JSON list of C-alpha atoms in Angstrom, two decimals:
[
{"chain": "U", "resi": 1, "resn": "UNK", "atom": "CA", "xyz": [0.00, 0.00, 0.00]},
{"chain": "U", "resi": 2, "resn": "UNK", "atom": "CA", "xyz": [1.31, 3.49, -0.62]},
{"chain": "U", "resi": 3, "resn": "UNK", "atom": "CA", "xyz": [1.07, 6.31, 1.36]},
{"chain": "U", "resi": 4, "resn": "UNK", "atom": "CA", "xyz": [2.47, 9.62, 2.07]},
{"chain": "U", "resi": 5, "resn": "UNK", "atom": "CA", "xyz": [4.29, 10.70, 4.87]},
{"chain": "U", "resi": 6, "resn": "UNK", "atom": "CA", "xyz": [2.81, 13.68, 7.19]},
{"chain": "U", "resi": 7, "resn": "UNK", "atom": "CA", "xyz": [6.12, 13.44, 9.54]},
{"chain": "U", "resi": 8, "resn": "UNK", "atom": "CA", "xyz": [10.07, 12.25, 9.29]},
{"chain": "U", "resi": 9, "resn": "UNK", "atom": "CA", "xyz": [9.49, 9.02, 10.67]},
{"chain": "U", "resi": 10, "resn": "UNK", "atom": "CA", "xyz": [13.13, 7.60, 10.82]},
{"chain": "U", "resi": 11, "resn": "UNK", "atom": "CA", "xyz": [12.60, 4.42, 8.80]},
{"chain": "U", "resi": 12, "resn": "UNK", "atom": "CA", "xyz": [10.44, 5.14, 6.32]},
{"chain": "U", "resi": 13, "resn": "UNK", "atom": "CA", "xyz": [11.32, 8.76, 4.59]},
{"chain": "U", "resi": 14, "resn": "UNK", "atom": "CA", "xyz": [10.68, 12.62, 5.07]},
{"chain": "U", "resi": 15, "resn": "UNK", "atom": "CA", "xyz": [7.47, 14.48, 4.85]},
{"chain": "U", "resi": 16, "resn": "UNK", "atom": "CA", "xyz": [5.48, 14.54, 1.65]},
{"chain": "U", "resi": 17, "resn": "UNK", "atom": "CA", "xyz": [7.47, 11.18, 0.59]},
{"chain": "U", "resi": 18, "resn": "UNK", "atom": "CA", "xyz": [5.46, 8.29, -0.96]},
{"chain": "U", "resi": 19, "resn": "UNK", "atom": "CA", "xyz": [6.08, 5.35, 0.66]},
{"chain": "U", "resi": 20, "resn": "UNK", "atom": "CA", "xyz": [4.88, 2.03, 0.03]},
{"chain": "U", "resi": 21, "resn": "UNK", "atom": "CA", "xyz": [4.51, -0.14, 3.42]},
{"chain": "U", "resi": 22, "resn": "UNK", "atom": "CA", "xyz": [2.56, -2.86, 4.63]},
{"chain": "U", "resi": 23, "resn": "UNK", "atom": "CA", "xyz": [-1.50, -2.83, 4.34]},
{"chain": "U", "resi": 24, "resn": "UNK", "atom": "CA", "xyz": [-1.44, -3.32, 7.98]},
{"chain": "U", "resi": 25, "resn": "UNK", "atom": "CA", "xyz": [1.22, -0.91, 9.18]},
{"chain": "U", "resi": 26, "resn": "UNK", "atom": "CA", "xyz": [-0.16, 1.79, 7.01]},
{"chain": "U", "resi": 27, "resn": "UNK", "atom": "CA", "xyz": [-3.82, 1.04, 8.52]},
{"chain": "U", "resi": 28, "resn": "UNK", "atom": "CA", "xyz": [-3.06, 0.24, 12.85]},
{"chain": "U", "resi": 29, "resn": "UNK", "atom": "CA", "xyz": [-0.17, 2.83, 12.63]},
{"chain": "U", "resi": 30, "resn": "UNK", "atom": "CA", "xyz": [0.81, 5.31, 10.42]},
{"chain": "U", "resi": 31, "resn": "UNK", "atom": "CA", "xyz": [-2.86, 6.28, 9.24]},
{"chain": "U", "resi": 32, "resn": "UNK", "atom": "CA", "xyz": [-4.43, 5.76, 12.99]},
{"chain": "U", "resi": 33, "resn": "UNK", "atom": "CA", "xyz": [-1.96, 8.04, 14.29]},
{"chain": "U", "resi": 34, "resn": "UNK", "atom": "CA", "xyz": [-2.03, 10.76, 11.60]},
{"chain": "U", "resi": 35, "resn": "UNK", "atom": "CA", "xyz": [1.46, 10.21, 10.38]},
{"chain": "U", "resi": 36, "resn": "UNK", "atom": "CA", "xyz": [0.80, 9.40, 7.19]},
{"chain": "U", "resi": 37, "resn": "UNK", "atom": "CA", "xyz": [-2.27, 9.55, 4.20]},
{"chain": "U", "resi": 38, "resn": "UNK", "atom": "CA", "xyz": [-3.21, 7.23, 1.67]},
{"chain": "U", "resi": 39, "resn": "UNK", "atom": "CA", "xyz": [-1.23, 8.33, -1.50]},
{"chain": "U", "resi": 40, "resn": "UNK", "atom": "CA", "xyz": [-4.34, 9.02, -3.77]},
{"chain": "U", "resi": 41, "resn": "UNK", "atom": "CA", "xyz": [-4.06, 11.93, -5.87]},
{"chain": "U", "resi": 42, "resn": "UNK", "atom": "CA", "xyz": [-6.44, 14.26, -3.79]},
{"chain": "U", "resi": 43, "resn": "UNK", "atom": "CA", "xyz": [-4.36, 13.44, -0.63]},
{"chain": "U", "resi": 44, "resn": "UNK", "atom": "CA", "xyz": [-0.88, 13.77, -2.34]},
{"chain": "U", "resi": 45, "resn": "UNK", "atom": "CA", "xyz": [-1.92, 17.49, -3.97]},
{"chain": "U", "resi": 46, "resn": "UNK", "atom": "CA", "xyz": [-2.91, 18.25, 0.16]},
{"chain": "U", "resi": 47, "resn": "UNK", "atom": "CA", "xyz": [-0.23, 17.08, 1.64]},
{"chain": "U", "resi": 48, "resn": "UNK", "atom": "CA", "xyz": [1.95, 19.66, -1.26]},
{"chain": "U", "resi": 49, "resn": "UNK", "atom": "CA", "xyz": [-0.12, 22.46, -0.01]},
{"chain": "U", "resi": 50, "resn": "UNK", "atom": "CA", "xyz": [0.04, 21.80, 3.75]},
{"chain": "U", "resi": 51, "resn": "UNK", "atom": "CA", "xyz": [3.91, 20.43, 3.29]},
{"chain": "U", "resi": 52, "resn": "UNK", "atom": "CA", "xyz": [4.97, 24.75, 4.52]},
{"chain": "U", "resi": 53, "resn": "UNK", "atom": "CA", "xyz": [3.28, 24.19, 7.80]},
{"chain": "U", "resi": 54, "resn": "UNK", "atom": "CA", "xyz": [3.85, 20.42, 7.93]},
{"chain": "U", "resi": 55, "resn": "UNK", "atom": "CA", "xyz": [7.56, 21.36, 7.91]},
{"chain": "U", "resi": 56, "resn": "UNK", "atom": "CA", "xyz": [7.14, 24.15, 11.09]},
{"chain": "U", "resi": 57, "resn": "UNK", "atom": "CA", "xyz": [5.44, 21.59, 12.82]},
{"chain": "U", "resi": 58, "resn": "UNK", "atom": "CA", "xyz": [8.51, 19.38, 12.34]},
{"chain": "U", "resi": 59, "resn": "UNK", "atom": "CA", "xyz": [11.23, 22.31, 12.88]},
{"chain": "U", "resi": 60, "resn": "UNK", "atom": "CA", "xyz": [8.70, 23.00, 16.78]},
{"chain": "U", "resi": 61, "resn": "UNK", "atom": "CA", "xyz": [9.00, 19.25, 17.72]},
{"chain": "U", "resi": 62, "resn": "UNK", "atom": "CA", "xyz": [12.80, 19.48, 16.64]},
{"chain": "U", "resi": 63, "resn": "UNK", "atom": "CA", "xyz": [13.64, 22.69, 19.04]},
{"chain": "U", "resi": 64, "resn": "UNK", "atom": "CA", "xyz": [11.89, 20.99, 22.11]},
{"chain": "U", "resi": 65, "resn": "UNK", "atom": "CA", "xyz": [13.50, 17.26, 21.16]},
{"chain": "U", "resi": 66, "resn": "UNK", "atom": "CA", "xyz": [16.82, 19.39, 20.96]},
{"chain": "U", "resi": 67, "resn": "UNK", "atom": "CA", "xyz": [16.08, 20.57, 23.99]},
{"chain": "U", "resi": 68, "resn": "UNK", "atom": "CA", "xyz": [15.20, 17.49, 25.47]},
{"chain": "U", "resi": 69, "resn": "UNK", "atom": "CA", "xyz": [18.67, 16.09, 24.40]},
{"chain": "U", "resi": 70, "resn": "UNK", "atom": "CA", "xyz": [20.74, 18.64, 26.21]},
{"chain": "U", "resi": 71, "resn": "UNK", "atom": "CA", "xyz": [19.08, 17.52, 29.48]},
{"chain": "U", "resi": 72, "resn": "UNK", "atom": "CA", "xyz": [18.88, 13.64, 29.25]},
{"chain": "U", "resi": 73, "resn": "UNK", "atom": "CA", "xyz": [22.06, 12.55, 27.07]},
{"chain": "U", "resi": 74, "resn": "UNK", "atom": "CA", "xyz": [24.65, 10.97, 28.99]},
{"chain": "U", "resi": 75, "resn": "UNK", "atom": "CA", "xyz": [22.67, 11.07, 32.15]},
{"chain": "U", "resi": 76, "resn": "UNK", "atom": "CA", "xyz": [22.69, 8.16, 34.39]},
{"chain": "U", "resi": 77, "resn": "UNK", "atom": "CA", "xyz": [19.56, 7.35, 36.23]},
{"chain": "U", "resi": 78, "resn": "UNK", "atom": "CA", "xyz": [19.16, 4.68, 39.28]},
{"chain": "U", "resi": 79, "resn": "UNK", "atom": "CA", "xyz": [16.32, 2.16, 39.95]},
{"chain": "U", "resi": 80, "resn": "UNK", "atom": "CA", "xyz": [15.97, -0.32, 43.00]},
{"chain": "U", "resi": 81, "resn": "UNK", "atom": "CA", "xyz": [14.59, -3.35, 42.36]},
{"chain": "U", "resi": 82, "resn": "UNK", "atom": "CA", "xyz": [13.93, -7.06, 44.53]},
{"chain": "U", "resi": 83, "resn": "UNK", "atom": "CA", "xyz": [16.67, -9.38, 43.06]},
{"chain": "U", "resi": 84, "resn": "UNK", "atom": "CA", "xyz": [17.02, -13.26, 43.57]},
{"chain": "U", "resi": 85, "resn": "UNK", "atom": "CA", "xyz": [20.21, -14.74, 45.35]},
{"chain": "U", "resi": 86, "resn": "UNK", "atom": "CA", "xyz": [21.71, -14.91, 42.02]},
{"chain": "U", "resi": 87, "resn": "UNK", "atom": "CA", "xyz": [21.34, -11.08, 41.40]},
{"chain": "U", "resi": 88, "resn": "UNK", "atom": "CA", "xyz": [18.66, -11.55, 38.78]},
{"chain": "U", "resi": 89, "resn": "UNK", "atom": "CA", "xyz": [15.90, -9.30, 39.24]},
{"chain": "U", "resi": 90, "resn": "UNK", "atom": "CA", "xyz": [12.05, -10.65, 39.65]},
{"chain": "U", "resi": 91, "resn": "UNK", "atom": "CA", "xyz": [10.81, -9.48, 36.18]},
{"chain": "U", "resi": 92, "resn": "UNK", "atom": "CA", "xyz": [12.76, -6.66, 34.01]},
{"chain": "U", "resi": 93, "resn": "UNK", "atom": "CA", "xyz": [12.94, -2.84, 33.60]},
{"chain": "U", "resi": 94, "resn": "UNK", "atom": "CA", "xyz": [10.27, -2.19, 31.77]},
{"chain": "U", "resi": 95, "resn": "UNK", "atom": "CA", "xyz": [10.37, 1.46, 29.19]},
{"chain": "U", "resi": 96, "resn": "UNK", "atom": "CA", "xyz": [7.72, 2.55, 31.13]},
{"chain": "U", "resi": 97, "resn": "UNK", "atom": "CA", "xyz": [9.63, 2.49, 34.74]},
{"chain": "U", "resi": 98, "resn": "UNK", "atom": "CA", "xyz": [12.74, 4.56, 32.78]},
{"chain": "U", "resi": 99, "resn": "UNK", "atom": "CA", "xyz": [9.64, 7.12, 31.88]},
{"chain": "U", "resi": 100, "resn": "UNK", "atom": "CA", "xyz": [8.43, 7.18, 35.36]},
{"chain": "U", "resi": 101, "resn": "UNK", "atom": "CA", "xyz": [12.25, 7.78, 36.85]},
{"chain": "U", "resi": 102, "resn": "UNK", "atom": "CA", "xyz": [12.47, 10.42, 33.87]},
{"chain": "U", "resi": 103, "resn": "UNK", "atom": "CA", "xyz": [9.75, 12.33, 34.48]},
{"chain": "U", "resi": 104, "resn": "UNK", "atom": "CA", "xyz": [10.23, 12.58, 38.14]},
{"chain": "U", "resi": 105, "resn": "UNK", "atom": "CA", "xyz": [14.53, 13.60, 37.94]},
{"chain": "U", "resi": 106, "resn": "UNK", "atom": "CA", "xyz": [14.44, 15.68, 35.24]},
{"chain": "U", "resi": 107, "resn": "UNK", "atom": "CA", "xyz": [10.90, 17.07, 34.32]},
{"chain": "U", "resi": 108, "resn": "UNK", "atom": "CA", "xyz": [10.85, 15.31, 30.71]},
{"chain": "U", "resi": 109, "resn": "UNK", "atom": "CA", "xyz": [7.78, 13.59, 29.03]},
{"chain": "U", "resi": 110, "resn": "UNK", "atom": "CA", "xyz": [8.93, 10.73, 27.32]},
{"chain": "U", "resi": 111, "resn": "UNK", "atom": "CA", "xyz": [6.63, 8.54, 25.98]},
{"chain": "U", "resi": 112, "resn": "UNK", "atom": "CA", "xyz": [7.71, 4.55, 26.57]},
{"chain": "U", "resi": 113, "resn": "UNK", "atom": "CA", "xyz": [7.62, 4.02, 22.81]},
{"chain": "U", "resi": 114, "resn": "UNK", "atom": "CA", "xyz": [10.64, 6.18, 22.34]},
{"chain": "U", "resi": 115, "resn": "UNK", "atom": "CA", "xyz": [12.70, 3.91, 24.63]},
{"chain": "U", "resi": 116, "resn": "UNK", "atom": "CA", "xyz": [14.87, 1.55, 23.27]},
{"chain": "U", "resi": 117, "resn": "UNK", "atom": "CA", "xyz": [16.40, -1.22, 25.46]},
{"chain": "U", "resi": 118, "resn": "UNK", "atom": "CA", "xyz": [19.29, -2.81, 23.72]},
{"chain": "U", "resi": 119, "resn": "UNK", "atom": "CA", "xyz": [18.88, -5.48, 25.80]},
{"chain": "U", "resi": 120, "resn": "UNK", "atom": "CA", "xyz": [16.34, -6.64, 28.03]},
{"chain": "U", "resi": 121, "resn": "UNK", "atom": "CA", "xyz": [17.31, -4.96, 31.41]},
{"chain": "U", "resi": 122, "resn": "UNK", "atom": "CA", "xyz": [16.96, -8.55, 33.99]},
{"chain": "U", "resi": 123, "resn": "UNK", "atom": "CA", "xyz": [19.51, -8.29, 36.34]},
{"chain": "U", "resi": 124, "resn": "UNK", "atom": "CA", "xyz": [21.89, -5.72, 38.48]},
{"chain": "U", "resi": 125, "resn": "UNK", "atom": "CA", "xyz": [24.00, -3.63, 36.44]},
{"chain": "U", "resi": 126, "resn": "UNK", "atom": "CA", "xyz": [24.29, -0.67, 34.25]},
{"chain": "U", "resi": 127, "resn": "UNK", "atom": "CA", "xyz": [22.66, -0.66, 30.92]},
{"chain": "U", "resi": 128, "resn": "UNK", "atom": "CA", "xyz": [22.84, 1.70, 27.92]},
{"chain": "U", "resi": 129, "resn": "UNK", "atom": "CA", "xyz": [19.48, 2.88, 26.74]},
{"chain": "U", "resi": 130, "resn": "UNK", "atom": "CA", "xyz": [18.46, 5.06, 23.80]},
{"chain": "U", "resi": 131, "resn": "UNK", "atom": "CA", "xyz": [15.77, 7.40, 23.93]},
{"chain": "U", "resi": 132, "resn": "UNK", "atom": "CA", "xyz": [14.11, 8.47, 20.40]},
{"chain": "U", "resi": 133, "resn": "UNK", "atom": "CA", "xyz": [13.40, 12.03, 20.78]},
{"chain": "U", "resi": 134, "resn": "UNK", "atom": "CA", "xyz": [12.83, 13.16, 16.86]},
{"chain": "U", "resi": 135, "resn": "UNK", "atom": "CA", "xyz": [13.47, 10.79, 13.97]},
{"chain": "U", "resi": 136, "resn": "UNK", "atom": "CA", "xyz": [16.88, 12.31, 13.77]},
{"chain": "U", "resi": 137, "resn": "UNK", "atom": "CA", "xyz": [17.88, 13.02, 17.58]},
{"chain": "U", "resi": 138, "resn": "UNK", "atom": "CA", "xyz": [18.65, 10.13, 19.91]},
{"chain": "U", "resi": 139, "resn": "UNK", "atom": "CA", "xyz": [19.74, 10.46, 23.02]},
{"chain": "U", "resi": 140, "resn": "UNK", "atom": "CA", "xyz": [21.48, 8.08, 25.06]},
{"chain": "U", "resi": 141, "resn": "UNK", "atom": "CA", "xyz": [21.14, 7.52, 28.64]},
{"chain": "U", "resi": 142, "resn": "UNK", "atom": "CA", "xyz": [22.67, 4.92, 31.30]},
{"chain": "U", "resi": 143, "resn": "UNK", "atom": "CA", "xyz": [19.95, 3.09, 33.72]},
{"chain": "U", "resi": 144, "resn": "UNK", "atom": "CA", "xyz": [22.03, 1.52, 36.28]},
{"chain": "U", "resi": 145, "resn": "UNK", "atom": "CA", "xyz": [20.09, -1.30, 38.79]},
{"chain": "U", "resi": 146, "resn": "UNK", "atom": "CA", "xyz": [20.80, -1.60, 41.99]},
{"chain": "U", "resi": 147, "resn": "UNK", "atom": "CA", "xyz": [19.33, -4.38, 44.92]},
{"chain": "U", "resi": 148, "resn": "UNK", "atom": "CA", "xyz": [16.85, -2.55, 46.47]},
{"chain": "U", "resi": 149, "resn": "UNK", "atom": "CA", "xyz": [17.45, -2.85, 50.69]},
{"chain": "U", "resi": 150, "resn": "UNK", "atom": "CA", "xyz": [14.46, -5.66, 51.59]},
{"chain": "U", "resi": 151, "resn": "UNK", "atom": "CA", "xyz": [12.47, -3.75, 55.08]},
{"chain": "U", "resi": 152, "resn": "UNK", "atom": "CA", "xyz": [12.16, -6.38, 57.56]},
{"chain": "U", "resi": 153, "resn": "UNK", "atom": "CA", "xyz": [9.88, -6.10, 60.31]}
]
């Protein structure tokens, strides 16, 4: 299915490209969430028209994911979780406990879809993270695990 792009998604192309993706993707994702049209000839002649503001929309989100950037890359950010005897921890670190931790330190919204986990985060340790602020500004941040101190009563 083709379609044309409303955003810079970071796979796929710039805005006002014609794309052709899967039926599916184009349907759950990129048309539900307004990031992209159906590449009919009404839609492609709108998006040419609109592709001025389109573009300022774009450059805003850039500024604030710039923004963003300066704060978070580099940054090292703790959790505490239970761990086993063996130093594994009961379940992972999920993206939406490095939002949480995020939001609360430094004031950021992140959404948990922008997090990328290189590897799935299951024991103590420190682990590089990437967080996907604009399709072409990543910024990297360390989440380091640590036991978390059991209360006994």
């Amino acid at each position: 299915m083709q379609v044309i792009l409303l955003e810079n998604i970071k796979s796929l192309g710039k805005i006002g490209d014609i794309v052709k993706v899967k039926r599916g993707y184009a349907r759950n994702y990129l048309i539900k969430f307004e990031k992209a049209l159906n590449a009919s000839k009404e839609n492609i002649e709108i998006v040419n028209n609109k592709k001025a503001q389109l573009n300022k929309k774009d450059l805003v989100l850039k500024k604030e994911a710039k923004k963003n950037y300066e704060i978070l890359n580099n940054k090292e950010y703790k959790i505490q979780k239970l761990v086993t005897e063996n130093n594994d921890l009961y379940g992972s670190v999920k993206p939406t406990e490095i939002t949480k931790i995020i939001k609360e330190k430094d004031n950021v919204d992140v959404k948990p879809s922008q997090i990328d986990i290189e590897k799935e985060i299951k024991s103590i340790g420190t682990f590089k993270t990437t967080i996907n602020l604009h399709s072409e500004i990543q910024a990297h941040i360390l989440i380091e695990v640590e036991k978390s101190e059991e209360k006994k009563s």
